[in-house]
């Protein structure tokens, strides 16, 4: 029952909520008893997403939507004000982001793609964090959880050139750590979610029917497969809940071991065979 969930009574905002990790997290938050404001840039996509949430969790306490471009501070401020009317923010998942097809290396990335990526991926997280803290203070709350979506590429880089995206996610890592230190005494925790490439419609569109291309990507995963968005969402529930009350400034990596593997052309290197000779 939602009324007995791990997030019961918490007011939560999820950006980029119309699909992927954001939608799966919205479903789990609602199932765990949170009041959820789903935010995204597309009204039509949000309508489909909230219908899905209400279908899966018909007894959810409160699920609403708002259209928000996270790179525009007045829109983020209005988004947070929406939840102020519920009693103030307890959790915000700054998940909205972009990875543009024209992103390349230092030579090939167009300046407009650099600026667009930083505006959404970095400023959007900053604006969401800023206004969540202001809401927490307005309502005199002594604890709050801010979760920001970064990426494993910010930890290890990417062999596929995507400079603007990688740089933006590196900025998210650093910003979250700084905020975690600055606001710790107020009881406001900041953590990063660092997902690996996921089996989402976006990835499927990119791979198409190219099975060889899929295999070349999957070979980087020790578990032999891409992750699923719901597997990331479960991690977000933990970071949002009081179960993670002493987790602060952490880069929560959910990647099936990808960043820990030494990858050969045939896949992650297998452990050396044991020498049982006496």
Short mmCIF file of C-alpha atoms in Angstrom, two decimals:
data_model
loop_
_atom_site.label_atom_id
_atom_site.label_comp_id
_atom_site.label_asym_id
_atom_site.label_seq_id
_atom_site.Cartn_x
_atom_site.Cartn_y
_atom_site.Cartn_z
CA UNK A 1 0.00 0.00 0.00
CA UNK A 2 1.24 3.49 -0.85
CA UNK A 3 0.28 4.75 2.65
CA UNK A 4 2.84 2.39 4.17
CA UNK A 5 5.66 3.15 1.77
CA UNK A 6 9.23 4.22 2.39
CA UNK A 7 8.49 7.76 1.14
CA UNK A 8 5.11 8.18 2.81
CA UNK A 9 4.22 11.82 3.34
CA UNK A 10 7.17 13.24 1.38
CA UNK A 11 6.62 15.85 -1.31
CA UNK A 12 8.81 15.10 -4.31
CA UNK A 13 9.68 16.75 -7.62
CA UNK A 14 11.05 14.71 -10.52
CA UNK A 15 12.32 16.49 -13.62
CA UNK A 16 12.66 14.72 -16.93
CA UNK A 17 9.74 12.67 -15.68
CA UNK A 18 8.06 11.85 -18.98
CA UNK A 19 10.22 8.84 -19.77
CA UNK A 20 13.19 6.66 -18.91
CA UNK A 21 14.59 6.98 -15.40
CA UNK A 22 12.25 9.87 -14.58
CA UNK A 23 9.09 7.93 -15.38
CA UNK A 24 10.23 4.79 -13.60
CA UNK A 25 11.17 6.85 -10.56
CA UNK A 26 7.78 8.58 -10.61
CA UNK A 27 6.09 5.17 -10.51
CA UNK A 28 8.22 3.95 -7.61
CA UNK A 29 7.88 7.20 -5.65
CA UNK A 30 4.09 7.04 -6.00
CA UNK A 31 4.11 3.37 -4.97
CA UNK A 32 6.20 4.26 -1.92
CA UNK A 33 3.69 6.87 -0.76
CA UNK A 34 5.22 10.15 -1.95
CA UNK A 35 3.27 13.06 -3.37
CA UNK A 36 4.86 13.48 -6.81
CA UNK A 37 5.13 16.44 -9.14
CA UNK A 38 6.26 15.19 -12.55
CA UNK A 39 8.00 17.87 -14.59
CA UNK A 40 9.11 17.80 -18.21
CA UNK A 41 9.36 20.09 -21.20
CA UNK A 42 6.62 18.31 -23.21
CA UNK A 43 2.99 18.58 -22.11
CA UNK A 44 1.93 15.72 -24.38
CA UNK A 45 4.63 13.40 -23.07
CA UNK A 46 3.69 14.28 -19.50
CA UNK A 47 0.06 13.42 -20.15
CA UNK A 48 1.06 9.97 -21.35
CA UNK A 49 3.45 9.53 -18.43
CA UNK A 50 1.00 10.48 -15.68
CA UNK A 51 -1.60 8.16 -17.20
CA UNK A 52 0.96 5.36 -16.91
CA UNK A 53 1.72 6.20 -13.28
CA UNK A 54 -1.97 6.27 -12.33
CA UNK A 55 -2.55 3.00 -14.16
CA UNK A 56 0.28 1.26 -12.30
CA UNK A 57 -0.33 2.95 -8.92
CA UNK A 58 -4.06 3.71 -8.74
CA UNK A 59 -3.86 4.37 -4.98
CA UNK A 60 -1.08 6.97 -5.22
CA UNK A 61 -1.56 9.83 -2.72
CA UNK A 62 -1.04 12.69 -5.19
CA UNK A 63 0.50 12.78 -8.66
CA UNK A 64 0.46 15.97 -10.74
CA UNK A 65 2.39 17.38 -13.70
CA UNK A 66 3.91 20.68 -14.72
CA UNK A 67 5.63 21.79 -17.89
CA UNK A 68 9.10 23.12 -17.10
CA UNK A 69 12.21 24.03 -19.07
CA UNK A 70 14.83 23.53 -16.36
CA UNK A 71 17.25 25.91 -18.07
CA UNK A 72 14.84 28.81 -17.33
CA UNK A 73 15.00 29.84 -13.67
CA UNK A 74 11.51 31.44 -13.50
CA UNK A 75 10.01 28.14 -14.67
CA UNK A 76 11.99 26.17 -12.06
CA UNK A 77 10.92 28.63 -9.39
CA UNK A 78 7.28 28.18 -10.41
CA UNK A 79 7.70 24.39 -10.36
CA UNK A 80 8.95 24.48 -6.78
CA UNK A 81 6.24 26.96 -5.78
CA UNK A 82 3.70 24.37 -6.96
CA UNK A 83 4.99 21.97 -4.30
CA UNK A 84 5.21 24.78 -1.72
CA UNK A 85 1.40 24.68 -1.80
CA UNK A 86 1.61 21.05 -0.62
CA UNK A 87 3.74 21.97 2.37
CA UNK A 88 7.15 22.36 0.77
CA UNK A 89 9.72 20.19 -0.98
CA UNK A 90 11.20 17.16 0.79
CA UNK A 91 12.86 15.55 -2.23
CA UNK A 92 13.90 16.76 -5.65
CA UNK A 93 15.34 14.52 -8.33
CA UNK A 94 17.10 16.80 -10.84
CA UNK A 95 17.03 14.28 -13.65
CA UNK A 96 16.29 16.30 -16.78
CA UNK A 97 19.17 16.36 -19.23
CA UNK A 98 20.23 16.30 -22.86
CA UNK A 99 22.82 14.48 -24.95
CA UNK A 100 22.87 15.97 -28.45
CA UNK A 101 23.68 13.99 -31.58
CA UNK A 102 26.04 16.76 -32.77
CA UNK A 103 28.15 16.56 -29.60
CA UNK A 104 31.72 15.63 -30.52
CA UNK A 105 35.27 16.28 -29.36
CA UNK A 106 37.10 19.55 -28.64
CA UNK A 107 37.35 20.29 -32.36
CA UNK A 108 34.00 19.07 -33.61
CA UNK A 109 31.51 20.22 -30.96
CA UNK A 110 29.58 23.30 -32.14
CA UNK A 111 29.48 26.16 -29.65
CA UNK A 112 25.70 26.23 -29.68
CA UNK A 113 25.57 22.55 -28.68
CA UNK A 114 28.06 23.22 -25.87
CA UNK A 115 25.92 26.10 -24.56
CA UNK A 116 22.64 24.17 -24.89
CA UNK A 117 24.07 21.17 -23.04
CA UNK A 118 25.51 23.22 -20.18
CA UNK A 119 22.31 25.25 -19.85
CA UNK A 120 20.13 22.18 -19.40
CA UNK A 121 22.46 19.73 -17.68
CA UNK A 122 24.29 22.14 -15.35
CA UNK A 123 22.13 25.22 -14.89
CA UNK A 124 19.05 23.03 -14.64
CA UNK A 125 20.57 21.11 -11.71
CA UNK A 126 21.74 24.36 -10.09
CA UNK A 127 18.30 26.00 -10.40
CA UNK A 128 16.53 22.91 -9.07
CA UNK A 129 18.92 22.60 -6.13
CA UNK A 130 18.75 26.31 -5.34
CA UNK A 131 14.98 26.53 -5.23
CA UNK A 132 14.61 23.23 -3.39
CA UNK A 133 16.88 24.58 -0.63
CA UNK A 134 14.86 27.80 -0.49
CA UNK A 135 11.65 25.77 -0.14
CA UNK A 136 13.16 23.60 2.60
CA UNK A 137 14.15 26.74 4.48
CA UNK A 138 10.80 28.46 3.97
CA UNK A 139 9.07 25.49 5.54
CA UNK A 140 11.69 25.18 8.31
CA UNK A 141 12.48 21.57 7.40
CA UNK A 142 15.39 19.89 9.12
CA UNK A 143 16.02 17.29 6.44
CA UNK A 144 15.76 17.05 2.70
CA UNK A 145 17.19 14.99 -0.14
CA UNK A 146 18.42 16.42 -3.43
CA UNK A 147 19.44 13.82 -6.05
CA UNK A 148 21.15 14.85 -9.28
CA UNK A 149 21.61 12.71 -12.36
CA UNK A 150 25.24 12.66 -13.46
CA UNK A 151 26.77 9.81 -15.50
CA UNK A 152 29.53 7.24 -15.46
CA UNK A 153 31.20 9.15 -18.31
CA UNK A 154 31.99 11.91 -15.81
CA UNK A 155 33.99 9.34 -13.84
CA UNK A 156 35.83 7.50 -16.62
CA UNK A 157 35.31 9.42 -19.85
CA UNK A 158 33.83 8.08 -23.07
CA UNK A 159 35.44 6.50 -26.10
CA UNK A 160 32.59 7.94 -28.17
CA UNK A 161 33.34 11.69 -28.35
CA UNK A 162 30.71 13.64 -26.42
CA UNK A 163 32.69 16.47 -24.88
CA UNK A 164 29.83 18.80 -23.97
CA UNK A 165 27.84 16.03 -22.29
CA UNK A 166 30.82 14.60 -20.39
CA UNK A 167 31.91 18.05 -19.22
CA UNK A 168 28.39 18.90 -18.09
CA UNK A 169 28.09 15.74 -16.04
CA UNK A 170 31.51 16.36 -14.51
CA UNK A 171 30.23 19.77 -13.42
CA UNK A 172 27.20 18.09 -11.83
CA UNK A 173 29.51 15.82 -9.82
CA UNK A 174 31.53 18.75 -8.50
CA UNK A 175 28.49 20.95 -7.82
CA UNK A 176 26.71 18.20 -5.89
CA UNK A 177 29.74 17.55 -3.68
CA UNK A 178 30.07 21.25 -2.91
CA UNK A 179 26.38 21.58 -2.05
CA UNK A 180 26.56 18.47 0.12
CA UNK A 181 29.25 20.10 2.26
CA UNK A 182 27.70 23.56 2.41
CA UNK A 183 24.21 22.41 3.42
CA UNK A 184 25.05 19.37 5.57
CA UNK A 185 24.48 21.17 8.89
CA UNK A 186 20.98 22.11 7.72
CA UNK A 187 20.16 18.43 7.23
CA UNK A 188 19.95 18.73 3.43
CA UNK A 189 21.67 15.86 1.64
CA UNK A 190 22.97 16.03 -1.93
CA UNK A 191 23.91 12.91 -3.90
CA UNK A 192 24.62 12.00 -7.51
CA UNK A 193 23.11 9.15 -9.45
CA UNK A 194 25.68 7.92 -12.00
CA UNK A 195 23.98 5.59 -14.49
CA UNK A 196 25.62 3.66 -17.29
CA UNK A 197 23.99 3.52 -20.76
CA UNK A 198 20.52 2.07 -20.36
CA UNK A 199 18.12 0.01 -22.41
CA UNK A 200 15.76 2.89 -23.14
CA UNK A 201 13.80 3.90 -26.27
CA UNK A 202 16.50 6.53 -26.94
CA UNK A 203 19.19 3.84 -27.00
CA UNK A 204 17.03 1.52 -29.10
CA UNK A 205 16.47 4.31 -31.64
CA UNK A 206 20.22 4.88 -31.79
CA UNK A 207 21.03 1.18 -32.20
CA UNK A 208 18.17 0.43 -34.57
CA UNK A 209 18.33 -3.10 -35.93
CA UNK A 210 22.13 -3.13 -35.87
CA UNK A 211 22.71 -6.21 -33.69
CA UNK A 212 26.48 -6.00 -34.17
CA UNK A 213 26.44 -2.44 -32.85
CA UNK A 214 24.43 -3.55 -29.83
CA UNK A 215 26.89 -6.36 -29.14
CA UNK A 216 29.83 -3.95 -29.38
CA UNK A 217 28.19 -1.79 -26.70
CA UNK A 218 27.06 -4.64 -24.46
CA UNK A 219 30.56 -6.10 -24.45
CA UNK A 220 31.60 -3.32 -22.06
CA UNK A 221 29.29 -4.67 -19.35
CA UNK A 222 30.58 -7.50 -17.13
CA UNK A 223 26.96 -8.59 -16.71
CA UNK A 224 26.59 -8.84 -20.49
CA UNK A 225 23.63 -6.49 -20.85
CA UNK A 226 22.49 -2.91 -20.64
CA UNK A 227 20.86 -1.71 -17.44
CA UNK A 228 17.17 -0.93 -17.16
CA UNK A 229 15.73 2.44 -16.11
CA UNK A 230 13.84 0.85 -13.22
CA UNK A 231 17.15 -0.39 -11.77
CA UNK A 232 18.27 3.24 -11.55
CA UNK A 233 14.92 4.24 -10.06
CA UNK A 234 15.33 1.83 -7.16
CA UNK A 235 18.61 3.56 -6.28
CA UNK A 236 16.85 6.94 -6.35
CA UNK A 237 14.19 5.67 -3.94
CA UNK A 238 16.93 4.68 -1.50
CA UNK A 239 18.63 8.08 -1.77
CA UNK A 240 15.30 9.85 -1.29
CA UNK A 241 14.31 7.79 1.74
CA UNK A 242 15.37 8.11 5.36
CA UNK A 243 17.23 4.82 4.92
CA UNK A 244 20.05 6.88 3.37
CA UNK A 245 20.07 9.49 6.16
CA UNK A 246 23.89 9.38 6.48
CA UNK A 247 24.60 9.24 2.74
CA UNK A 248 25.75 12.67 1.59
CA UNK A 249 28.01 13.88 -1.22
CA UNK A 250 28.10 10.39 -2.72
CA UNK A 251 28.40 9.40 -6.39
CA UNK A 252 25.98 6.48 -6.48
CA UNK A 253 27.16 4.39 -9.43
CA UNK A 254 24.65 1.93 -10.92
CA UNK A 255 26.45 0.44 -13.89
CA UNK A 256 26.61 -3.36 -13.57
CA UNK A 257 30.33 -3.11 -12.87
CA UNK A 258 31.15 -1.33 -16.14
CA UNK A 259 33.49 1.24 -14.60
CA UNK A 260 35.37 -1.47 -12.70
CA UNK A 261 36.16 -3.66 -15.69
CA UNK A 262 39.27 -3.71 -17.84
CA UNK A 263 37.78 -4.12 -21.29
CA UNK A 264 39.51 -6.15 -24.00
CA UNK A 265 38.24 -6.36 -27.60
CA UNK A 266 36.41 -9.53 -26.53
CA UNK A 267 34.84 -7.88 -23.48
CA UNK A 268 35.79 -7.36 -19.84
CA UNK A 269 38.96 -9.30 -19.01
CA UNK A 270 38.22 -12.51 -17.16
CA UNK A 271 40.05 -13.19 -13.87
CA UNK A 272 43.34 -15.03 -14.35
CA UNK A 273 43.00 -18.76 -13.67
CA UNK A 274 44.16 -19.87 -10.27
CA UNK A 275 47.42 -21.76 -10.09
CA UNK A 276 46.76 -24.78 -7.92
CA UNK A 277 50.25 -26.13 -8.25
CA UNK A 278 51.89 -26.83 -4.93
#
